[in-house]
């Protein structure tokens, strides 16, 4: 295979002719400023073309014609500000395209329409201000997309919210957020991240929310998270985590919501949640946990305050043998009905200590399973959450509860029309009876008035005109 290299500031145009048997060509550190049409026309066997660190600022639409087998193209570290729409059209076998460290202002979906075999695309280090929706839709084989190098956000010290979600990021530079100490919300979900570099979040002490769900994270090191006194929400569902080491979240002392559902967790180390004294909600469903160590949930006092469980929460657990539900603050109003129904059908699964009502005071100490079906239960009163309610970025219902968990119709129903009729009306009668009496009285009055008018008319006809005139004034009064 022939390899051709061209370099030097004395070169101002693509050398011609290029050896016909050349398979790779490198043009580096030259003063070439433009690629004309069919610049490599006689080198049709090229599979690799590297044009880097030149003065290249313009490319003709037909610059890469007659390169049917090109697999690798690098145009990195030049001075390109724009690309012709059809410039890559002949390169339908291209697998790697490097456009990093130029001055590109935008890229369009039409640039990539014929690159269905492209696996790697590098665009970092440009002046891209916006990526339009669907810009990468034609790149169906893409496995590596690099848009963000170290230092990208160094000039944004006041940045408070950063959305990097729904890209194909595979890695983060350890110093990516070094100068973003005011960042409060960071969205990294729906990428291809497999690991978190040590200390990557260390500068982000003001961070309140991180979304890392729907990635490929296989493990998390305690060193990934520095002290974050303001962090309240951490979303990690739908990753590939198989274990949680001791004190992995130890620096997140004010965390209130931790979502770890839909991973591959087989074990949770004792003390994995050490330091999470303020945690209010922990989601671990849809993992492969066979057992949970007794010490795994030590130090989570605010998790021991369940008031309700949604209908169907145990439905996916066909092999469930025992669940301990005692020592919680169960509120026995209409919201407890789904749990009561499950307890009635599964009395052998709750152990020797059944769950008892804690509220309201009238039912305190009553076994939930013993609540009578016709026993009056007050309507469920919504309680204000002590932690901020933020809609899940991705499928909140899946993060919080298993699929298919529904709600049962409560026993208390709105008052029916029939029941309303039984309410008291006037004179101690029901509302319906009162209405009938009033209607009868009105009809009698109308009949009497009609009879009186008829008598007056009949009498008036027998009187003279003089009498009628004499009676007019008193009648009007």
Tab-separated table of C-alpha atoms in Angstrom:
chain	number	residue	atom	x	y	z
A	1	UNK	CA	0.000	0.000	0.000
A	2	UNK	CA	1.357	3.445	-0.945
A	3	UNK	CA	1.453	6.185	1.695
A	4	UNK	CA	1.998	9.741	0.516
A	5	UNK	CA	2.893	12.636	2.843
A	6	UNK	CA	3.061	16.321	1.945
A	7	UNK	CA	4.143	18.979	4.445
A	8	UNK	CA	5.894	22.325	4.509
A	9	UNK	CA	4.970	25.970	4.223
A	10	UNK	CA	6.185	26.128	0.660
A	11	UNK	CA	3.222	24.032	-0.513
A	12	UNK	CA	0.299	26.242	-1.581
A	13	UNK	CA	-1.741	23.781	-3.676
A	14	UNK	CA	-2.496	20.059	-3.688
A	15	UNK	CA	0.414	18.335	-5.458
A	16	UNK	CA	-0.427	16.854	-8.838
A	17	UNK	CA	-0.328	14.214	-9.963
A	18	UNK	CA	-0.715	12.077	-6.862
A	19	UNK	CA	0.600	8.530	-7.328
A	20	UNK	CA	-2.218	6.440	-8.759
A	21	UNK	CA	-1.548	3.592	-6.307
A	22	UNK	CA	-1.720	5.832	-3.217
A	23	UNK	CA	-4.064	4.513	-0.533
A	24	UNK	CA	-3.370	7.081	2.192
A	25	UNK	CA	-2.519	10.754	1.750
A	26	UNK	CA	-1.480	13.245	4.440
A	27	UNK	CA	-1.270	16.996	3.808
A	28	UNK	CA	-0.103	18.686	7.015
A	29	UNK	CA	1.300	22.121	7.942
A	30	UNK	CA	1.084	23.645	4.479
A	31	UNK	CA	-0.231	26.941	3.159
A	32	UNK	CA	-2.975	25.351	1.085
A	33	UNK	CA	-6.049	27.598	1.371
A	34	UNK	CA	-8.452	25.969	-1.076
A	35	UNK	CA	-9.502	22.574	-2.429
A	36	UNK	CA	-10.847	22.785	-5.982
A	37	UNK	CA	-13.101	20.334	-7.802
A	38	UNK	CA	-11.656	16.828	-8.179
A	39	UNK	CA	-8.499	17.800	-6.293
A	40	UNK	CA	-7.655	14.093	-5.839
A	41	UNK	CA	-9.159	12.799	-9.080
A	42	UNK	CA	-6.294	10.528	-10.131
A	43	UNK	CA	-6.024	8.893	-6.661
A	44	UNK	CA	-9.206	6.839	-6.816
A	45	UNK	CA	-7.780	4.108	-4.555
A	46	UNK	CA	-7.516	6.373	-1.503
A	47	UNK	CA	-9.036	4.951	1.675
A	48	UNK	CA	-7.526	7.523	4.062
A	49	UNK	CA	-7.141	11.290	3.573
A	50	UNK	CA	-5.743	13.569	6.259
A	51	UNK	CA	-5.646	17.343	5.614
A	52	UNK	CA	-4.734	19.039	8.912
A	53	UNK	CA	-3.114	22.231	10.241
A	54	UNK	CA	-3.244	24.137	6.993
A	55	UNK	CA	-4.661	27.513	5.941
A	56	UNK	CA	-7.616	25.745	4.371
A	57	UNK	CA	-10.656	28.042	4.371
A	58	UNK	CA	-12.597	26.998	1.268
A	59	UNK	CA	-13.655	23.672	-0.234
A	60	UNK	CA	-15.369	23.346	-3.611
A	61	UNK	CA	-18.548	21.217	-3.744
A	62	UNK	CA	-16.816	18.630	-5.958
A	63	UNK	CA	-13.504	18.481	-4.087
A	64	UNK	CA	-13.877	14.781	-3.153
A	65	UNK	CA	-15.184	13.424	-6.442
A	66	UNK	CA	-13.728	10.151	-7.719
A	67	UNK	CA	-12.883	8.816	-4.219
A	68	UNK	CA	-15.370	5.923	-4.057
A	69	UNK	CA	-13.453	3.905	-1.439
A	70	UNK	CA	-12.545	6.645	1.040
A	71	UNK	CA	-13.107	5.450	4.622
A	72	UNK	CA	-11.293	8.100	6.677
A	73	UNK	CA	-11.318	11.885	6.147
A	74	UNK	CA	-9.795	14.425	8.527
A	75	UNK	CA	-10.132	18.151	7.920
A	76	UNK	CA	-9.239	19.043	11.518
A	77	UNK	CA	-7.336	22.165	12.602
A	78	UNK	CA	-7.967	24.289	9.548
A	79	UNK	CA	-9.849	27.571	9.045
A	80	UNK	CA	-13.118	26.335	7.595
A	81	UNK	CA	-16.164	28.482	8.379
A	82	UNK	CA	-18.678	26.710	6.152
A	83	UNK	CA	-19.106	23.537	4.123
A	84	UNK	CA	-20.880	23.156	0.763
A	85	UNK	CA	-24.040	21.117	1.186
A	86	UNK	CA	-23.033	18.385	-1.299
A	87	UNK	CA	-19.315	18.253	-0.470
A	88	UNK	CA	-19.485	14.751	1.124
A	89	UNK	CA	-22.052	13.344	-1.312
A	90	UNK	CA	-19.623	11.007	-3.188
A	91	UNK	CA	-18.265	9.495	0.059
A	92	UNK	CA	-20.934	6.906	0.798
A	93	UNK	CA	-18.362	4.481	2.284
A	94	UNK	CA	-16.902	7.024	4.707
A	95	UNK	CA	-16.632	5.737	8.296
A	96	UNK	CA	-14.711	8.539	10.090
A	97	UNK	CA	-15.111	12.289	9.551
A	98	UNK	CA	-13.031	14.708	11.639
A	99	UNK	CA	-14.036	18.372	11.411
A	100	UNK	CA	-12.758	19.491	14.815
A	101	UNK	CA	-10.854	22.716	15.568
A	102	UNK	CA	-12.142	24.767	12.668
A	103	UNK	CA	-14.383	27.837	12.677
A	104	UNK	CA	-17.610	26.201	11.520
A	105	UNK	CA	-20.713	28.184	12.434
A	106	UNK	CA	-23.253	25.497	11.571
A	107	UNK	CA	-23.744	22.046	10.115
A	108	UNK	CA	-26.884	20.879	8.351
A	109	UNK	CA	-28.590	17.513	8.015
A	110	UNK	CA	-27.982	17.794	4.260
A	111	UNK	CA	-24.225	17.573	4.867
A	112	UNK	CA	-24.633	13.996	6.125
A	113	UNK	CA	-27.477	12.693	3.983
A	114	UNK	CA	-25.290	10.181	2.079
A	115	UNK	CA	-23.095	9.117	5.025
A	116	UNK	CA	-25.115	6.157	6.239
A	117	UNK	CA	-21.918	4.196	7.023
A	118	UNK	CA	-20.347	6.918	9.172
A	119	UNK	CA	-19.340	5.628	12.610
A	120	UNK	CA	-17.285	8.528	13.992
A	121	UNK	CA	-17.931	12.269	13.780
A	122	UNK	CA	-15.839	14.921	15.535
A	123	UNK	CA	-17.130	18.484	15.641
A	124	UNK	CA	-15.576	19.873	18.810
A	125	UNK	CA	-13.566	23.063	18.791
A	126	UNK	CA	-15.771	24.949	16.324
A	127	UNK	CA	-18.040	27.975	16.677
A	128	UNK	CA	-21.275	26.012	16.453
A	129	UNK	CA	-24.085	28.051	17.972
A	130	UNK	CA	-26.953	25.687	17.272
A	131	UNK	CA	-27.565	22.123	16.163
A	132	UNK	CA	-30.934	21.915	14.472
A	133	UNK	CA	-33.348	19.129	15.265
A	134	UNK	CA	-32.663	16.030	13.194
A	135	UNK	CA	-29.219	17.157	12.049
A	136	UNK	CA	-27.753	13.677	12.677
A	137	UNK	CA	-30.811	11.616	11.716
A	138	UNK	CA	-29.187	10.224	8.556
A	139	UNK	CA	-26.157	8.920	10.478
A	140	UNK	CA	-27.766	5.625	11.383
A	141	UNK	CA	-24.424	3.834	11.923
A	142	UNK	CA	-22.841	6.528	14.114
A	143	UNK	CA	-21.250	5.182	17.302
A	144	UNK	CA	-18.955	8.047	18.309
A	145	UNK	CA	-19.821	11.754	18.394
A	146	UNK	CA	-17.467	14.264	19.937
A	147	UNK	CA	-18.781	17.785	20.345
A	148	UNK	CA	-17.275	18.906	23.644
A	149	UNK	CA	-13.535	19.166	24.364
A	150	UNK	CA	-11.937	20.246	27.640
A	151	UNK	CA	-12.206	23.989	28.137
A	152	UNK	CA	-15.432	24.375	26.174
A	153	UNK	CA	-17.207	26.074	29.089
A	154	UNK	CA	-14.217	27.848	30.654
A	155	UNK	CA	-15.455	31.250	29.548
A	156	UNK	CA	-18.901	30.797	31.138
A	157	UNK	CA	-18.349	31.278	34.895
A	158	UNK	CA	-21.933	32.514	35.477
A	159	UNK	CA	-23.570	29.530	33.749
A	160	UNK	CA	-26.416	28.134	35.893
A	161	UNK	CA	-28.055	25.502	33.664
A	162	UNK	CA	-26.416	23.275	31.052
A	163	UNK	CA	-28.178	20.741	28.836
A	164	UNK	CA	-25.983	18.141	27.145
A	165	UNK	CA	-28.673	15.460	27.039
A	166	UNK	CA	-29.799	13.450	24.005
A	167	UNK	CA	-26.424	13.449	22.264
A	168	UNK	CA	-24.026	10.527	21.812
A	169	UNK	CA	-21.372	11.608	24.293
A	170	UNK	CA	-19.129	8.692	25.237
A	171	UNK	CA	-16.860	10.423	27.734
A	172	UNK	CA	-16.397	13.610	29.739
A	173	UNK	CA	-13.113	15.412	30.195
A	174	UNK	CA	-12.118	15.467	33.910
A	175	UNK	CA	-11.696	19.268	33.714
A	176	UNK	CA	-14.810	19.955	31.653
A	177	UNK	CA	-16.592	21.906	34.426
A	178	UNK	CA	-13.525	23.363	36.124
A	179	UNK	CA	-14.709	26.983	35.790
A	180	UNK	CA	-18.467	26.549	36.235
A	181	UNK	CA	-18.874	26.859	39.982
A	182	UNK	CA	-22.280	28.552	39.664
A	183	UNK	CA	-23.867	25.690	37.735
A	184	UNK	CA	-27.135	24.580	39.370
A	185	UNK	CA	-28.658	22.114	36.887
A	186	UNK	CA	-26.729	19.682	34.694
A	187	UNK	CA	-28.466	17.408	32.173
A	188	UNK	CA	-26.349	14.518	30.840
A	189	UNK	CA	-29.078	11.953	30.221
A	190	UNK	CA	-29.601	9.952	27.018
A	191	UNK	CA	-25.947	9.721	26.003
A	192	UNK	CA	-23.421	6.860	25.741
A	193	UNK	CA	-21.384	7.569	28.875
A	194	UNK	CA	-19.738	4.449	30.321
A	195	UNK	CA	-17.836	6.048	33.219
A	196	UNK	CA	-17.531	9.260	35.222
A	197	UNK	CA	-13.969	10.609	35.514
A	198	UNK	CA	-12.640	11.056	39.030
A	199	UNK	CA	-13.426	14.556	40.279
A	200	UNK	CA	-15.428	15.576	37.208
A	201	UNK	CA	-18.133	17.167	39.396
A	202	UNK	CA	-15.772	18.378	42.122
A	203	UNK	CA	-15.996	22.103	41.185
A	204	UNK	CA	-19.823	22.066	41.092
A	205	UNK	CA	-20.638	22.842	44.724
A	206	UNK	CA	-23.786	24.810	43.801
A	207	UNK	CA	-25.310	21.978	41.777
A	208	UNK	CA	-28.886	21.082	42.771
A	209	UNK	CA	-29.763	18.505	40.109
A	210	UNK	CA	-27.884	16.022	37.901
A	211	UNK	CA	-29.520	13.765	35.331
A	212	UNK	CA	-27.425	10.800	34.203
A	213	UNK	CA	-30.209	8.393	33.299
A	214	UNK	CA	-30.289	6.371	30.058
A	215	UNK	CA	-26.523	6.053	29.644
A	216	UNK	CA	-24.184	3.038	29.839
A	217	UNK	CA	-22.559	3.679	33.211
A	218	UNK	CA	-21.113	0.424	34.566
A	219	UNK	CA	-19.786	1.695	37.883
A	220	UNK	CA	-19.562	4.855	39.945
A	221	UNK	CA	-16.568	5.827	42.041
A	222	UNK	CA	-16.995	7.793	45.289
A	223	UNK	CA	-14.450	10.247	43.881
A	224	UNK	CA	-16.821	11.270	41.071
A	225	UNK	CA	-18.885	13.413	43.446
A	226	UNK	CA	-17.249	16.084	45.555
A	227	UNK	CA	-19.000	17.885	48.412
A	228	UNK	CA	-22.293	19.143	46.984
A	229	UNK	CA	-24.276	20.716	49.825
A	230	UNK	CA	-27.071	21.890	47.499
A	231	UNK	CA	-27.624	18.717	45.467
A	232	UNK	CA	-31.201	17.472	45.876
A	233	UNK	CA	-31.797	15.174	42.884
A	234	UNK	CA	-29.636	12.504	41.247
A	235	UNK	CA	-31.115	10.487	38.370
A	236	UNK	CA	-29.264	7.282	37.441
A	237	UNK	CA	-31.973	4.957	36.125
A	238	UNK	CA	-31.511	2.841	32.968
A	239	UNK	CA	-27.742	2.404	33.196
A	240	UNK	CA	-25.642	-0.758	33.582
A	241	UNK	CA	-24.651	-0.451	37.249
A	242	UNK	CA	-24.144	-3.865	38.846
A	243	UNK	CA	-23.016	-2.869	42.351
A	244	UNK	CA	-22.842	0.137	44.657
A	245	UNK	CA	-19.667	0.498	46.758
A	246	UNK	CA	-19.624	1.716	50.339
A	247	UNK	CA	-20.262	5.457	50.804
A	248	UNK	CA	-20.448	6.034	47.055
A	249	UNK	CA	-22.805	8.966	47.673
A	250	UNK	CA	-21.222	10.046	50.948
A	251	UNK	CA	-20.587	13.640	49.859
A	252	UNK	CA	-24.211	14.266	48.886
A	253	UNK	CA	-25.426	15.020	52.387
A	254	UNK	CA	-28.541	16.976	51.341
A	255	UNK	CA	-29.722	14.609	48.612
A	256	UNK	CA	-33.479	14.031	48.731
A	257	UNK	CA	-34.162	11.969	45.582
A	258	UNK	CA	-32.006	9.090	44.294
A	259	UNK	CA	-33.273	7.061	41.323
A	260	UNK	CA	-31.396	3.799	40.610
A	261	UNK	CA	-34.170	1.759	38.998
A	262	UNK	CA	-33.715	-0.295	35.812
A	263	UNK	CA	-30.024	-1.007	36.279
A	264	UNK	CA	-28.325	-4.392	36.740
A	265	UNK	CA	-27.753	-4.113	40.471
A	266	UNK	CA	-27.008	-7.484	42.028
A	267	UNK	CA	-25.714	-6.192	45.350
A	268	UNK	CA	-25.628	-3.073	47.472
A	269	UNK	CA	-22.694	-2.808	49.874
A	270	UNK	CA	-23.415	-2.141	53.559
A	271	UNK	CA	-23.158	1.606	53.990
A	272	UNK	CA	-23.663	2.335	50.290
A	273	UNK	CA	-26.099	5.075	51.262
A	274	UNK	CA	-24.068	6.343	54.185
A	275	UNK	CA	-24.321	10.106	54.560
A	276	UNK	CA	-27.755	10.429	52.933
A	277	UNK	CA	-29.561	11.458	56.087
A	278	UNK	CA	-31.942	13.758	54.200
A	279	UNK	CA	-32.962	11.221	51.553
A	280	UNK	CA	-36.736	11.154	51.110
A	281	UNK	CA	-37.132	8.913	48.068
A	282	UNK	CA	-35.046	5.964	46.879
A	283	UNK	CA	-35.967	3.976	43.766
A	284	UNK	CA	-34.375	0.529	43.297
A	285	UNK	CA	-37.032	-1.326	41.334
A	286	UNK	CA	-36.367	-3.348	38.160
A	287	UNK	CA	-32.900	-4.527	39.179
A	288	UNK	CA	-31.613	-8.060	39.820
A	289	UNK	CA	-31.234	-7.738	43.592
A	290	UNK	CA	-31.618	-11.100	45.295
A	291	UNK	CA	-31.249	-9.713	48.797
A	292	UNK	CA	-30.601	-6.411	50.514
A	293	UNK	CA	-28.191	-6.380	53.444
A	294	UNK	CA	-29.718	-5.310	56.743
A	295	UNK	CA	-27.184	-2.484	57.015
A	296	UNK	CA	-27.649	-1.258	53.441
A	297	UNK	CA	-30.302	1.257	54.447
A	298	UNK	CA	-28.716	2.332	57.716
A	299	UNK	CA	-28.616	6.069	58.184
A	300	UNK	CA	-31.752	6.792	56.158
A	301	UNK	CA	-34.180	7.829	58.902
A	302	UNK	CA	-36.533	9.742	56.627
A	303	UNK	CA	-37.186	6.725	54.428
A	304	UNK	CA	-38.931	4.960	57.322
A	305	UNK	CA	-42.041	7.090	57.046
A	306	UNK	CA	-44.227	5.424	54.430
A	307	UNK	CA	-47.855	6.556	54.486
A	308	UNK	CA	-49.141	4.872	51.308
A	309	UNK	CA	-48.169	2.314	48.692
A	310	UNK	CA	-49.644	2.510	45.180
A	311	UNK	CA	-51.868	-0.199	43.792
A	312	UNK	CA	-49.991	-2.960	42.002
A	313	UNK	CA	-46.580	-2.226	43.500
A	314	UNK	CA	-46.028	-5.903	44.351
A	315	UNK	CA	-47.689	-7.282	41.206
A	316	UNK	CA	-44.425	-7.856	39.258
A	317	UNK	CA	-42.924	-9.761	42.206
A	318	UNK	CA	-44.442	-13.155	41.548
A	319	UNK	CA	-41.832	-14.940	43.695
A	320	UNK	CA	-42.146	-12.563	46.667
A	321	UNK	CA	-42.242	-14.526	49.918
A	322	UNK	CA	-42.160	-11.887	52.625
A	323	UNK	CA	-42.282	-8.117	52.917
A	324	UNK	CA	-42.006	-6.269	56.223
A	325	UNK	CA	-44.200	-3.201	56.344
A	326	UNK	CA	-44.430	-2.455	60.069
A	327	UNK	CA	-43.000	0.598	61.855
A	328	UNK	CA	-44.240	3.012	59.211
A	329	UNK	CA	-46.608	5.967	59.563
A	330	UNK	CA	-49.505	4.446	57.642
A	331	UNK	CA	-52.341	6.922	57.070
A	332	UNK	CA	-55.617	5.020	57.040
A	333	UNK	CA	-57.827	7.059	54.765
A	334	UNK	CA	-58.985	6.197	51.254
A	335	UNK	CA	-55.379	6.096	50.056
A	336	UNK	CA	-54.756	2.945	52.105
A	337	UNK	CA	-57.329	0.878	50.186
A	338	UNK	CA	-54.872	-0.627	47.637
A	339	UNK	CA	-52.586	-1.830	50.430
A	340	UNK	CA	-55.492	-3.186	52.471
A	341	UNK	CA	-56.658	-5.188	49.461
A	342	UNK	CA	-53.186	-6.670	48.952
A	343	UNK	CA	-52.891	-7.550	52.660
A	344	UNK	CA	-56.249	-9.321	52.578
A	345	UNK	CA	-55.113	-11.466	49.650
A	346	UNK	CA	-51.578	-12.105	50.949
A	347	UNK	CA	-51.734	-12.432	54.750
A	348	UNK	CA	-48.910	-15.005	54.741
A	349	UNK	CA	-46.402	-12.560	53.208
A	350	UNK	CA	-46.304	-9.879	55.909
A	351	UNK	CA	-44.587	-11.793	58.693
A	352	UNK	CA	-45.565	-11.874	62.345
A	353	UNK	CA	-45.891	-8.105	62.760
A	354	UNK	CA	-48.661	-6.668	60.585
A	355	UNK	CA	-48.672	-3.002	59.569
A	356	UNK	CA	-50.829	-0.777	61.788
A	357	UNK	CA	-52.610	2.507	61.194
A	358	UNK	CA	-50.828	5.552	62.594
A	359	UNK	CA	-53.301	8.189	61.379
A	360	UNK	CA	-55.980	9.357	61.983
A	361	UNK	CA	-55.928	9.149	65.799
A	362	UNK	CA	-59.265	7.306	65.869
A	363	UNK	CA	-57.734	4.373	63.959
A	364	UNK	CA	-54.240	4.414	65.472
A	365	UNK	CA	-53.088	0.881	66.243
A	366	UNK	CA	-55.721	-0.767	64.033
A	367	UNK	CA	-54.302	-3.462	61.707
A	368	UNK	CA	-54.675	-2.253	58.129
A	369	UNK	CA	-55.856	-5.671	56.991
A	370	UNK	CA	-58.549	-5.529	59.684
A	371	UNK	CA	-60.203	-2.369	58.413
A	372	UNK	CA	-63.815	-3.222	57.585
A	373	UNK	CA	-64.967	-2.771	54.018
A	374	UNK	CA	-67.888	-0.597	55.143
A	375	UNK	CA	-65.794	1.270	57.682
A	376	UNK	CA	-65.865	5.013	57.052
A	377	UNK	CA	-62.513	6.229	55.726
A	378	UNK	CA	-61.929	9.922	55.259
A	379	UNK	CA	-61.048	11.138	51.754
A	380	UNK	CA	-57.367	11.132	50.969
A	381	UNK	CA	-55.826	14.505	51.759
A	382	UNK	CA	-52.880	15.494	49.583
A	383	UNK	CA	-49.828	16.287	51.659
A	384	UNK	CA	-47.233	18.807	50.618
A	385	UNK	CA	-43.932	17.197	49.780
A	386	UNK	CA	-41.023	18.397	51.843
A	387	UNK	CA	-38.753	18.221	48.825
A	388	UNK	CA	-39.097	20.058	45.520
A	389	UNK	CA	-41.374	18.308	43.067
A	390	UNK	CA	-39.693	18.299	39.684
A	391	UNK	CA	-41.078	16.403	36.697
A	392	UNK	CA	-38.983	13.540	35.676
A	393	UNK	CA	-36.780	14.494	32.618
A	394	UNK	CA	-37.482	11.178	31.042
A	395	UNK	CA	-40.327	8.896	32.237
A	396	UNK	CA	-40.931	9.801	35.794
A	397	UNK	CA	-43.557	7.135	36.328
A	398	UNK	CA	-41.048	4.429	35.338
A	399	UNK	CA	-38.423	5.893	37.618
A	400	UNK	CA	-40.671	5.965	40.636
A	401	UNK	CA	-42.785	2.805	40.369
A	402	UNK	CA	-42.957	-0.390	38.335
A	403	UNK	CA	-44.810	-0.398	35.070
A	404	UNK	CA	-48.450	-1.270	35.377
A	405	UNK	CA	-48.824	0.134	38.879
A	406	UNK	CA	-52.239	1.707	38.829
A	407	UNK	CA	-54.739	3.054	41.320
A	408	UNK	CA	-57.953	1.542	42.595
A	409	UNK	CA	-61.220	3.406	42.832
A	410	UNK	CA	-61.636	4.633	46.432
A	411	UNK	CA	-64.652	3.664	48.471
A	412	UNK	CA	-65.777	7.249	49.076
A	413	UNK	CA	-67.765	8.510	46.090
A	414	UNK	CA	-69.339	11.931	45.442
A	415	UNK	CA	-72.857	12.372	46.789
A	416	UNK	CA	-75.385	11.063	44.253
A	417	UNK	CA	-78.518	12.975	43.172
A	418	UNK	CA	-80.653	10.484	45.106
A	419	UNK	CA	-78.700	11.186	48.263
A	420	UNK	CA	-79.025	14.920	47.747
A	421	UNK	CA	-82.835	14.578	47.617
A	422	UNK	CA	-82.792	13.108	51.112
A	423	UNK	CA	-81.350	16.284	52.593
A	424	UNK	CA	-83.758	18.326	54.733
A	425	UNK	CA	-85.868	21.099	53.153
A	426	UNK	CA	-88.520	23.387	54.727
A	427	UNK	CA	-90.802	22.468	57.678
A	428	UNK	CA	-88.744	19.304	58.415
A	429	UNK	CA	-89.662	17.790	55.040
A	430	UNK	CA	-87.170	16.457	52.523
A	431	UNK	CA	-86.094	18.723	49.683
A	432	UNK	CA	-88.380	16.836	47.251
A	433	UNK	CA	-91.407	17.002	49.583
A	434	UNK	CA	-90.906	20.722	50.163
A	435	UNK	CA	-90.848	21.315	46.419
A	436	UNK	CA	-94.172	19.495	45.937
A	437	UNK	CA	-95.911	21.532	48.668
A	438	UNK	CA	-94.710	24.826	47.213
A	439	UNK	CA	-95.929	23.831	43.754
A	440	UNK	CA	-99.447	23.008	45.087
A	441	UNK	CA	-99.682	26.354	46.910
A	442	UNK	CA	-98.712	28.259	43.763
A	443	UNK	CA	-101.345	26.452	41.686
A	444	UNK	CA	-104.120	27.187	44.236
A	445	UNK	CA	-103.208	30.883	44.324
A	446	UNK	CA	-103.305	31.127	40.543
A	447	UNK	CA	-106.760	29.477	40.455
A	448	UNK	CA	-108.202	31.860	43.075
A	449	UNK	CA	-106.819	34.910	41.270
A	450	UNK	CA	-108.349	33.780	37.986
A	451	UNK	CA	-111.784	33.310	39.612
A	452	UNK	CA	-111.644	36.762	41.196
A	453	UNK	CA	-110.812	38.436	37.892
A	454	UNK	CA	-113.723	36.662	36.202
A	455	UNK	CA	-116.209	37.898	38.832
A	456	UNK	CA	-115.024	41.484	38.541
A	457	UNK	CA	-115.390	41.476	34.758
A	458	UNK	CA	-118.901	40.000	34.977
A	459	UNK	CA	-120.048	42.650	37.488
A	460	UNK	CA	-118.624	45.536	35.529
A	461	UNK	CA	-120.637	44.683	32.456
A	462	UNK	CA	-123.918	45.466	34.340
A	463	UNK	CA	-122.904	48.974	35.369
A	464	UNK	CA	-123.381	52.170	33.359
A	465	UNK	CA	-120.637	54.185	31.760
A	466	UNK	CA	-120.976	56.821	34.496
A	467	UNK	CA	-120.440	54.285	37.250
A	468	UNK	CA	-117.364	52.898	35.502
A	469	UNK	CA	-115.909	56.391	35.232
A	470	UNK	CA	-116.636	57.025	38.911
A	471	UNK	CA	-114.886	53.791	39.943
A	472	UNK	CA	-111.795	54.348	37.830
A	473	UNK	CA	-109.834	56.490	40.247
A	474	UNK	CA	-110.237	54.206	43.306
A	475	UNK	CA	-109.296	51.130	41.271
A	476	UNK	CA	-106.119	52.792	40.114
A	477	UNK	CA	-105.217	53.710	43.682
